[in-house]
PDB file of C-alpha atoms and ligand atoms in Angstrom:
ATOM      1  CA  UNK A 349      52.844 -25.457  20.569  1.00  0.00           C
ATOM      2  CA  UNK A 350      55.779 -24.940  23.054  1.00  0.00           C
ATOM      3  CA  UNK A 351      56.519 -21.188  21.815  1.00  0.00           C
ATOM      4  CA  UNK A 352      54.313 -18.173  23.422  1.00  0.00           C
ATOM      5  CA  UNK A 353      52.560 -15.270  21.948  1.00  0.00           C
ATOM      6  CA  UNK A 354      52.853 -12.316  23.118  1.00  0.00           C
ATOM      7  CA  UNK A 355      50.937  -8.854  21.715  1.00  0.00           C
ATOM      8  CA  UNK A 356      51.277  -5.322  22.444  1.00  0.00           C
ATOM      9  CA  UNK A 357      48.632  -3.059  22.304  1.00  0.00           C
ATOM     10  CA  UNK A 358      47.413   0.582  23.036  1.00  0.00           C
ATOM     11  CA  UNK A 359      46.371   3.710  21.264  1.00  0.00           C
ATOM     12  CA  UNK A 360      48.239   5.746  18.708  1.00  0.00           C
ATOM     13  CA  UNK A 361      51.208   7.194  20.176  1.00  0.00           C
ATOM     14  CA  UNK A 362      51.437   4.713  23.233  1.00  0.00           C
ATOM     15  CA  UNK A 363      54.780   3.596  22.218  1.00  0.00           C
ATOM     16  CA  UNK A 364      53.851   0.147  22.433  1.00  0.00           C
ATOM     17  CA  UNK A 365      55.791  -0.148  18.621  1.00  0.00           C
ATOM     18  CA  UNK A 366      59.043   0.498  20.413  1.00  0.00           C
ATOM     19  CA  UNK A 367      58.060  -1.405  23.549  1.00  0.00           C
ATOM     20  CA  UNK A 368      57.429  -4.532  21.521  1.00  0.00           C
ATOM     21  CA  UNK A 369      60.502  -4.005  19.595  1.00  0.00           C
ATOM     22  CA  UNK A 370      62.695  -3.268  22.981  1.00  0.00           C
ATOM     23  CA  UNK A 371      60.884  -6.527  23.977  1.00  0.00           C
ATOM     24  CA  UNK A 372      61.666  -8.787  21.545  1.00  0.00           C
ATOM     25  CA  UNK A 373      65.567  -7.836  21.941  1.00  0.00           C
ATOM     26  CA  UNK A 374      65.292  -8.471  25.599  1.00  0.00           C
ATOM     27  CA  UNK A 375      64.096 -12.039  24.994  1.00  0.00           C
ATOM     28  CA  UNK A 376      66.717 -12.767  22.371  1.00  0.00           C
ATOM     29  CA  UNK A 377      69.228 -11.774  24.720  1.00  0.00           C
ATOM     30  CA  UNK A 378      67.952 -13.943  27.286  1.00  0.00           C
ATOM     31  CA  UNK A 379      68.162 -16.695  24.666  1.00  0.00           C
ATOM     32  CA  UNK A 380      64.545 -17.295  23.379  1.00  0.00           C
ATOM     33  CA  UNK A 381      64.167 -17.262  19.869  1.00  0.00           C
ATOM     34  CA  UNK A 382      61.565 -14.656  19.418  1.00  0.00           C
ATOM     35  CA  UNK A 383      59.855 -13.271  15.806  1.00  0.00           C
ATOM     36  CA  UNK A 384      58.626  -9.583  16.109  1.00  0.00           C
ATOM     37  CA  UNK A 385      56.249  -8.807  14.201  1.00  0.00           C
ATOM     38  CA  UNK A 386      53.271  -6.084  13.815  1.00  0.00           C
ATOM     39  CA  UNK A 387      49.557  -5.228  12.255  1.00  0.00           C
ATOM     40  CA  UNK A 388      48.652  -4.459   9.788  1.00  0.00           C
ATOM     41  CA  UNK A 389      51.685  -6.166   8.095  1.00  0.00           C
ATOM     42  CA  UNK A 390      54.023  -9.235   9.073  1.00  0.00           C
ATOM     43  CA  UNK A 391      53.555 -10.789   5.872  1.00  0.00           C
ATOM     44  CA  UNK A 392      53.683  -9.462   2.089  1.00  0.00           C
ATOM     45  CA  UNK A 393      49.924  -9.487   2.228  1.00  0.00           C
ATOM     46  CA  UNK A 394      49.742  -8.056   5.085  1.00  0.00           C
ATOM     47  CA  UNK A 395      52.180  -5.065   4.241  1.00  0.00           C
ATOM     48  CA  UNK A 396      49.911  -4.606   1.003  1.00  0.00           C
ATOM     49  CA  UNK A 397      46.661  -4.067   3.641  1.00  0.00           C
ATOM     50  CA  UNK A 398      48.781  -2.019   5.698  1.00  0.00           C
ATOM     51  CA  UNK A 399      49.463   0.526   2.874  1.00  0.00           C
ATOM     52  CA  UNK A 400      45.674   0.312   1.388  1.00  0.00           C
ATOM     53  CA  UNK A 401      44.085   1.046   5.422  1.00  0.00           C
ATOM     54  CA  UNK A 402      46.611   3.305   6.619  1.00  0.00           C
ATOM     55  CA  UNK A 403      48.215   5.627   4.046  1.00  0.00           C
ATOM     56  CA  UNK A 404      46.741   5.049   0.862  1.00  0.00           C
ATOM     57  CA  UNK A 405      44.131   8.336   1.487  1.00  0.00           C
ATOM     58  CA  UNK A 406      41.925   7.676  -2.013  1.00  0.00           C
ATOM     59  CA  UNK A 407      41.013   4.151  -0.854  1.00  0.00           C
ATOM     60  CA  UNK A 408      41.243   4.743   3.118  1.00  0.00           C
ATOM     61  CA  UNK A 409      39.569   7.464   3.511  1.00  0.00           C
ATOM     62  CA  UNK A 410      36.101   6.505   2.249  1.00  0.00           C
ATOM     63  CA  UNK A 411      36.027   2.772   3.778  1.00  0.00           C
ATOM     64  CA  UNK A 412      33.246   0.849   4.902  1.00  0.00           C
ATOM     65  CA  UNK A 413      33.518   0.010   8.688  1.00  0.00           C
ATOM     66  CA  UNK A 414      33.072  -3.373   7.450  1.00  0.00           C
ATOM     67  CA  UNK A 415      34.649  -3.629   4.440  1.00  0.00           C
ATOM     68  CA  UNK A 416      37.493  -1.851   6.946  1.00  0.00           C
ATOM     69  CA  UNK A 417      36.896  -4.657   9.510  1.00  0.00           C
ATOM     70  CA  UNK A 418      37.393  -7.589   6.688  1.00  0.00           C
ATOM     71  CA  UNK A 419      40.721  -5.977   5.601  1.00  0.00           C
ATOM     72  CA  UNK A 420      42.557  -6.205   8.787  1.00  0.00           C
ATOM     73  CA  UNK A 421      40.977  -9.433   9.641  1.00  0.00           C
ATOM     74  CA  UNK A 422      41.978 -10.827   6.447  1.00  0.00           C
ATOM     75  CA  UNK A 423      46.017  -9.551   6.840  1.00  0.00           C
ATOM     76  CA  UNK A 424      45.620 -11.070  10.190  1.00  0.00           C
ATOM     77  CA  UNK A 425      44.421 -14.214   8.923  1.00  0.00           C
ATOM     78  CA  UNK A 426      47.568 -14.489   6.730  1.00  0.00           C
ATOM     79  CA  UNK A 427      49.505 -13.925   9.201  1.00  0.00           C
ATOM     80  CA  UNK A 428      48.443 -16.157  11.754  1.00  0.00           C
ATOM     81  CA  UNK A 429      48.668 -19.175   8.994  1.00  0.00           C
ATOM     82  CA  UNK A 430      51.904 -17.823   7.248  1.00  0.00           C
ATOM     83  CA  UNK A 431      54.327 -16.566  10.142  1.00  0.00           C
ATOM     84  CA  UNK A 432      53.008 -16.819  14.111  1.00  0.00           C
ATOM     85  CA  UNK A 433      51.519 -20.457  13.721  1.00  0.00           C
ATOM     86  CA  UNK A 434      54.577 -22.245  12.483  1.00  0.00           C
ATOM     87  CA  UNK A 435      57.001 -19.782  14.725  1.00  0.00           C
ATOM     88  CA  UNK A 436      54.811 -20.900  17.625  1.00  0.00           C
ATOM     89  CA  UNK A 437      55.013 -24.441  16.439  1.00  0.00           C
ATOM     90  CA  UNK A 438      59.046 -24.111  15.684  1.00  0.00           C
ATOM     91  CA  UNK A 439      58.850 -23.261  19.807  1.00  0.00           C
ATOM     92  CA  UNK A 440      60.005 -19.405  19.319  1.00  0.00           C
ATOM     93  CA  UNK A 441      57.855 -16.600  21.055  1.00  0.00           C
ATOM     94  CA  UNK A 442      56.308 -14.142  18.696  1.00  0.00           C
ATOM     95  CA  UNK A 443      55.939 -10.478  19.679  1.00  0.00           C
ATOM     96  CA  UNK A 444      53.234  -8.640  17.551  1.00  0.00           C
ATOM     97  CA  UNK A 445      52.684  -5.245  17.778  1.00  0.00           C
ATOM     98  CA  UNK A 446      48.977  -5.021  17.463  1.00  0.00           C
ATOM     99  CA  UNK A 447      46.462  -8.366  16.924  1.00  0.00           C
ATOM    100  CA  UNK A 448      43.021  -8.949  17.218  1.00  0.00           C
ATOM    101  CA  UNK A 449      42.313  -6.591  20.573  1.00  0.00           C
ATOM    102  CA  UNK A 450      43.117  -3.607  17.675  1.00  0.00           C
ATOM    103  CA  UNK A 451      39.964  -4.286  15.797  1.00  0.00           C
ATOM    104  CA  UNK A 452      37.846  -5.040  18.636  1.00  0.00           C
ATOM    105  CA  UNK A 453      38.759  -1.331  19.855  1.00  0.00           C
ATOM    106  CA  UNK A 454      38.688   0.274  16.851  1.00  0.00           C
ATOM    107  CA  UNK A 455      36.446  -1.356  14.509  1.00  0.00           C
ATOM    108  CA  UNK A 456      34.460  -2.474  17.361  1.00  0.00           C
ATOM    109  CA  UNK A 457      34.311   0.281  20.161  1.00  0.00           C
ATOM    110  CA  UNK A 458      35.278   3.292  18.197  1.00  0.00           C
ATOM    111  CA  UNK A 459      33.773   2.644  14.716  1.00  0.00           C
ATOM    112  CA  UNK A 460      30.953   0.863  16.416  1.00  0.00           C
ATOM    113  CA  UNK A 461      30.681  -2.880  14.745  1.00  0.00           C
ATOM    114  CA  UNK A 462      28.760  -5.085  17.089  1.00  0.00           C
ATOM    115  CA  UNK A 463      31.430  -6.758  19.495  1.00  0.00           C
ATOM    116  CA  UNK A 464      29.863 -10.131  19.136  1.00  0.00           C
ATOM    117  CA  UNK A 465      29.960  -9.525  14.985  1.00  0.00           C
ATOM    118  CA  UNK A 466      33.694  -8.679  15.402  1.00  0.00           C
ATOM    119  CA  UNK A 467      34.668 -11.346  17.898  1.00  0.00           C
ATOM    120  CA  UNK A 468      33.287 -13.976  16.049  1.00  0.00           C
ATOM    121  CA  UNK A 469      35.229 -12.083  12.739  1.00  0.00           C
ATOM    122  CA  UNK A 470      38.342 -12.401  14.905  1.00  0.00           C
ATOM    123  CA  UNK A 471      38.312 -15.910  15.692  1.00  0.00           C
ATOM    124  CA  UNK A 472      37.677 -17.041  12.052  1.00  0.00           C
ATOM    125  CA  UNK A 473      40.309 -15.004  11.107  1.00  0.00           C
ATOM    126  CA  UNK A 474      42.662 -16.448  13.586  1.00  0.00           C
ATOM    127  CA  UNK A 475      41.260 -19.901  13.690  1.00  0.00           C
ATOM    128  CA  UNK A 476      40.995 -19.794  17.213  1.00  0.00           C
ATOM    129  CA  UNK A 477      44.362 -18.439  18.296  1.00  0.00           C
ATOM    130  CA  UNK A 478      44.661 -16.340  21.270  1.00  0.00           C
ATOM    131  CA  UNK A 479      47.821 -14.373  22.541  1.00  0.00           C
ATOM    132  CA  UNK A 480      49.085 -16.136  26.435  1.00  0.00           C
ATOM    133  CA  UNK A 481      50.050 -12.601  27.126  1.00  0.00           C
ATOM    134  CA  UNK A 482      48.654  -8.954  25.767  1.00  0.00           C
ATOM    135  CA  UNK A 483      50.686  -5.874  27.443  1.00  0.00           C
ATOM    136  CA  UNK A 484      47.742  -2.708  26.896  1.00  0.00           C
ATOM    137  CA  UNK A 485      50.334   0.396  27.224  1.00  0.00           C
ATOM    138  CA  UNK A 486      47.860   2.887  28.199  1.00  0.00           C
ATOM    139  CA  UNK A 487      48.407   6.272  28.084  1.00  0.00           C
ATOM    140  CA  UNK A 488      45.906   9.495  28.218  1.00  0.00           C
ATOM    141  CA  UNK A 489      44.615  10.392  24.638  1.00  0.00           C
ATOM    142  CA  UNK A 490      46.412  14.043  24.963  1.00  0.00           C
ATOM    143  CA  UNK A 491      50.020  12.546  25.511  1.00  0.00           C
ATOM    144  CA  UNK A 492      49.473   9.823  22.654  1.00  0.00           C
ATOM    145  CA  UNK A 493      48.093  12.181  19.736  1.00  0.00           C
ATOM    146  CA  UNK A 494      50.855  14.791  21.367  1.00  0.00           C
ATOM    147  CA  UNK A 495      53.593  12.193  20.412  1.00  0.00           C
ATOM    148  CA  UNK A 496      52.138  10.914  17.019  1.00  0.00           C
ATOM    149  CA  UNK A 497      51.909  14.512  15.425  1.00  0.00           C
ATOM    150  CA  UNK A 498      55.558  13.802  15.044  1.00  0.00           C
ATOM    151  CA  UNK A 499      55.706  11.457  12.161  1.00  0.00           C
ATOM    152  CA  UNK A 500      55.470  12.539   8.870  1.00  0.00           C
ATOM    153  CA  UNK A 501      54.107   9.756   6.824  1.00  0.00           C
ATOM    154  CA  UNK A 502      49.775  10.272   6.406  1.00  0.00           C
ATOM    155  CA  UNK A 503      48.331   8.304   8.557  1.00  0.00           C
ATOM    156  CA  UNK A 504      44.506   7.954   7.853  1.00  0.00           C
ATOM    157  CA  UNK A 505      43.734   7.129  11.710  1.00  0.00           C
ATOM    158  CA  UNK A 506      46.513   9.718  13.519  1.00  0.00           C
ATOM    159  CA  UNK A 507      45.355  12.601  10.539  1.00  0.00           C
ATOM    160  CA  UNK A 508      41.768  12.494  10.385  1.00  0.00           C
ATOM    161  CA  UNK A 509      39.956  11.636  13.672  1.00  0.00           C
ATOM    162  CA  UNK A 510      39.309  13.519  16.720  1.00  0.00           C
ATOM    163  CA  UNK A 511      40.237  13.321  20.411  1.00  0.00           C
ATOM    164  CA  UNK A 512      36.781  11.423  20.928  1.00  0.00           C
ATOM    165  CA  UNK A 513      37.630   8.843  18.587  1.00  0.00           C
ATOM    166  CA  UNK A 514      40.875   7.835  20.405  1.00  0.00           C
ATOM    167  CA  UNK A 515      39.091   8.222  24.200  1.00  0.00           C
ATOM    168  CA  UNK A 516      36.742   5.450  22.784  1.00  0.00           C
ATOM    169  CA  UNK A 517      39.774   3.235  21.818  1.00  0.00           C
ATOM    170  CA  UNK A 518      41.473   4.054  24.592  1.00  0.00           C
ATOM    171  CA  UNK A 519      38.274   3.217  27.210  1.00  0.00           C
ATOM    172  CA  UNK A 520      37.383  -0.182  25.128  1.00  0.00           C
ATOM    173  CA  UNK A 521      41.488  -1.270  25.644  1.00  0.00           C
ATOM    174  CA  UNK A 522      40.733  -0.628  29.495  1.00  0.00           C
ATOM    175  CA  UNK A 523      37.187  -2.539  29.277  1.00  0.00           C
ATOM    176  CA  UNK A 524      38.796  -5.682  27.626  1.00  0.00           C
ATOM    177  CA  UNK A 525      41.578  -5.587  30.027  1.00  0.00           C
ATOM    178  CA  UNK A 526      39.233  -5.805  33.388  1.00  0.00           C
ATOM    179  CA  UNK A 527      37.532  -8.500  31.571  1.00  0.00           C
ATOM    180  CA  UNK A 528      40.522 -10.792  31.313  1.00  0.00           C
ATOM    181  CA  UNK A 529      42.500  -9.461  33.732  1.00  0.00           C
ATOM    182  CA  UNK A 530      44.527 -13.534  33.525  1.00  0.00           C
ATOM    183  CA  UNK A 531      45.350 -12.696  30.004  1.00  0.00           C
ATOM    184  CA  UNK A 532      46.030  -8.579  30.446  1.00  0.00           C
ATOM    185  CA  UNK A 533      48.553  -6.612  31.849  1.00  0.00           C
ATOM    186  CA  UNK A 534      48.027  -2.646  31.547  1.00  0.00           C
ATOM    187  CA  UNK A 535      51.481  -1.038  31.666  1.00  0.00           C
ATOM    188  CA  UNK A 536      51.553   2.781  32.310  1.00  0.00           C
ATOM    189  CA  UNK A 537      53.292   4.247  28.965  1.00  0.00           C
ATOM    190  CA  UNK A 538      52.905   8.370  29.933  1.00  0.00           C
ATOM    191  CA  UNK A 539      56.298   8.088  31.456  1.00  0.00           C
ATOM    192  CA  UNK A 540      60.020   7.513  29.672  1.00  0.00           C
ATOM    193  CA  UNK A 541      60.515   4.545  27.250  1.00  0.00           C
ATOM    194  CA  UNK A 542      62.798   2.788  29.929  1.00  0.00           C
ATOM    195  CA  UNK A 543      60.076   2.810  32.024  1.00  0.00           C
ATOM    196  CA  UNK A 544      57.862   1.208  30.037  1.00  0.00           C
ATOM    197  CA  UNK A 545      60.665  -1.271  29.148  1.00  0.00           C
ATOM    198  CA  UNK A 546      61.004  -2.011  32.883  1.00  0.00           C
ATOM    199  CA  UNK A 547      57.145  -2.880  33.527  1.00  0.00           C
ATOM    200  CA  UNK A 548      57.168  -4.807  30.606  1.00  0.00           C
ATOM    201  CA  UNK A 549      60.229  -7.070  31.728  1.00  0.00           C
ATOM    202  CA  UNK A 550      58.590  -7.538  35.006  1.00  0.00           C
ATOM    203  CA  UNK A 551      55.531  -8.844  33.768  1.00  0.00           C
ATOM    204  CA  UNK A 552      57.368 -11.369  31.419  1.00  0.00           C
ATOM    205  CA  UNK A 553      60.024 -12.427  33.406  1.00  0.00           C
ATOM    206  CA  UNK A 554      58.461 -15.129  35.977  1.00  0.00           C
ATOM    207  CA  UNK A 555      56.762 -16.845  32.128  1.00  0.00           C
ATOM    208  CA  UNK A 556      60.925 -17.446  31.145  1.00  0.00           C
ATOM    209  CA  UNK A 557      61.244 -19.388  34.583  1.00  0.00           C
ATOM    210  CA  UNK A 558      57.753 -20.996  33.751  1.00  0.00           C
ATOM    211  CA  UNK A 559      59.045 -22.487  31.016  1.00  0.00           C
TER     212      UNK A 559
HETATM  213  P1  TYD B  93      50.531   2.060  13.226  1.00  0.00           P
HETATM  214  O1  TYD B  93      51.334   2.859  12.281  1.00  0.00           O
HETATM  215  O2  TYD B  93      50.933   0.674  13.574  1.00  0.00           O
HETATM  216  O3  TYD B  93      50.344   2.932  14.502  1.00  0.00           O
HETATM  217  P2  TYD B  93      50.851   2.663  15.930  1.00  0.00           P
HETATM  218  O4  TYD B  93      52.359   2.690  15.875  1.00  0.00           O
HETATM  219  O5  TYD B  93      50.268   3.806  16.735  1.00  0.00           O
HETATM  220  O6  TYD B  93      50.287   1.339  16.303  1.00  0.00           O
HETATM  221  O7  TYD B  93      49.052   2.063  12.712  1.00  0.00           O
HETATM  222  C1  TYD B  93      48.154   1.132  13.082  1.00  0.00           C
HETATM  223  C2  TYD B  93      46.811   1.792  12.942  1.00  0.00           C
HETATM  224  O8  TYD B  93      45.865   0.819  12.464  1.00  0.00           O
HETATM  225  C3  TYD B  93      46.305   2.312  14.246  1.00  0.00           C
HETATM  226  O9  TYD B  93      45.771   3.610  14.076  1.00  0.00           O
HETATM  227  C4  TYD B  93      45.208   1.347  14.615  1.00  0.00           C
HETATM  228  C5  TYD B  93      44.754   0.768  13.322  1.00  0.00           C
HETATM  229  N1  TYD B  93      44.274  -0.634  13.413  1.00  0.00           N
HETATM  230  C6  TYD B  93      42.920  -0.893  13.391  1.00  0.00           C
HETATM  231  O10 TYD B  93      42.103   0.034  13.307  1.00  0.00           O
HETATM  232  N2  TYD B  93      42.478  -2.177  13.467  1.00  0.00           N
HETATM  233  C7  TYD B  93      43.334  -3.232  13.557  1.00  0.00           C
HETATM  234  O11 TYD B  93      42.889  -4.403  13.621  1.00  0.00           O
HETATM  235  C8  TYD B  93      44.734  -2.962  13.561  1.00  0.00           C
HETATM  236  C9  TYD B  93      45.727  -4.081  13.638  1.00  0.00           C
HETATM  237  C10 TYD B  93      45.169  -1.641  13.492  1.00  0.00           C
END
């Protein structure tokens, strides 16, 4: 694989969505084919989970952490085989909004899966893949929710839980970042979206040179 995989993480309403899209521009326009992509979704399968975990209220609103758990690992399974794989083989760099970190926070931390049970999910899922890079845009719980109450599609995690919920997510994302700080960058997302977009491009920049 000569490509690299990249993933952007944080809580709801971290803006990491628009700082993986903003990304992914960047890099084309530095000439490096790049895929952007996000979870749920990035395949049809995967847009078909996304709908039955996220908005689809009669189904996600009375799911079994685990049965919960097996539905995003499964989408992410899909999509590891179906589109990152063979971009990553093909050489391009694939920016995905969201990958396995996602589940170990939420399913994991917040919901409260065993971490070894849900690492061990995530690398049969994946097959082994790891992202080279994972950018954690961290910002406090009360700025995140603050931002998401803006949308206007149901969203079964943004509409139903409480602040605690998200200060669990948001304090597991820290934990996995000290504990591989070589594969973690925590970017400060409380301030403007160029911001964000500059701390980002710093990070990646010296991997273009490396080449
Ligand atoms: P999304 O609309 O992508 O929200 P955001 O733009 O804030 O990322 O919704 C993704 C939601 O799904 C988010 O609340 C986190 C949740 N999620 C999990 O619980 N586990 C996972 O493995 C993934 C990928 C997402």
């Amino acid at each position: 694989m000569s490509g690299r995989f990249v993933t952007v993480e944080g809580p709801d309403g971290s803006g990491k969505t628009t700082a993986a899209r903003h990304l992914a521009g960047w890099l084309e326009a530095r000439g490096v084919a790049t895929v952007l992509t996000r979870e749920p979704g990035g395949t049809p399968l995967g847009d078909e989970i996304r709908r039955l975990v996220l908005h689809l209220r009669d189904v996600s609103d009375d799911l079994d952490p685990r049965a919960d758990a097996l539905l995003f690992a499964a989408g992410r399974a899909q999509h590891v085989a179906r589109l990152i794989r063979p971009a990553l083989e093909r050489g391009a760099w694939v920016v995905s909004a969201r990958f396995s970190d996602s589940s170990l926070a939420y399913q994991g931390a917040a919901y409260g899966i065993d971490a070894d049970e849900m690492r061990r999910l995530q690398a049969f899922a994946t097959g082994g893949l790891e992202p080279d890079l994972t950018l954690l845009v961290d910002v406090p719980v009360e700025i995140g929710l603050a931002r998401t109450r803006r949308r206007d599609e149901w969203n079964r995690f943004e509409d139903t839980e409480e602040a605690a919920f998200f200060e669990r997510v948001r304090a597991a994302y820290l934990e996995l970042a000290a504990a591989e700080p070589e594969r973690f960058r925590v970017i400060d997302g409380s301030g403007s979206v160029a911001a964000t977009d500059t701390a980002i491009r710093q990070v990646v920049e010296p991997l273009l040179t490396a080449r």
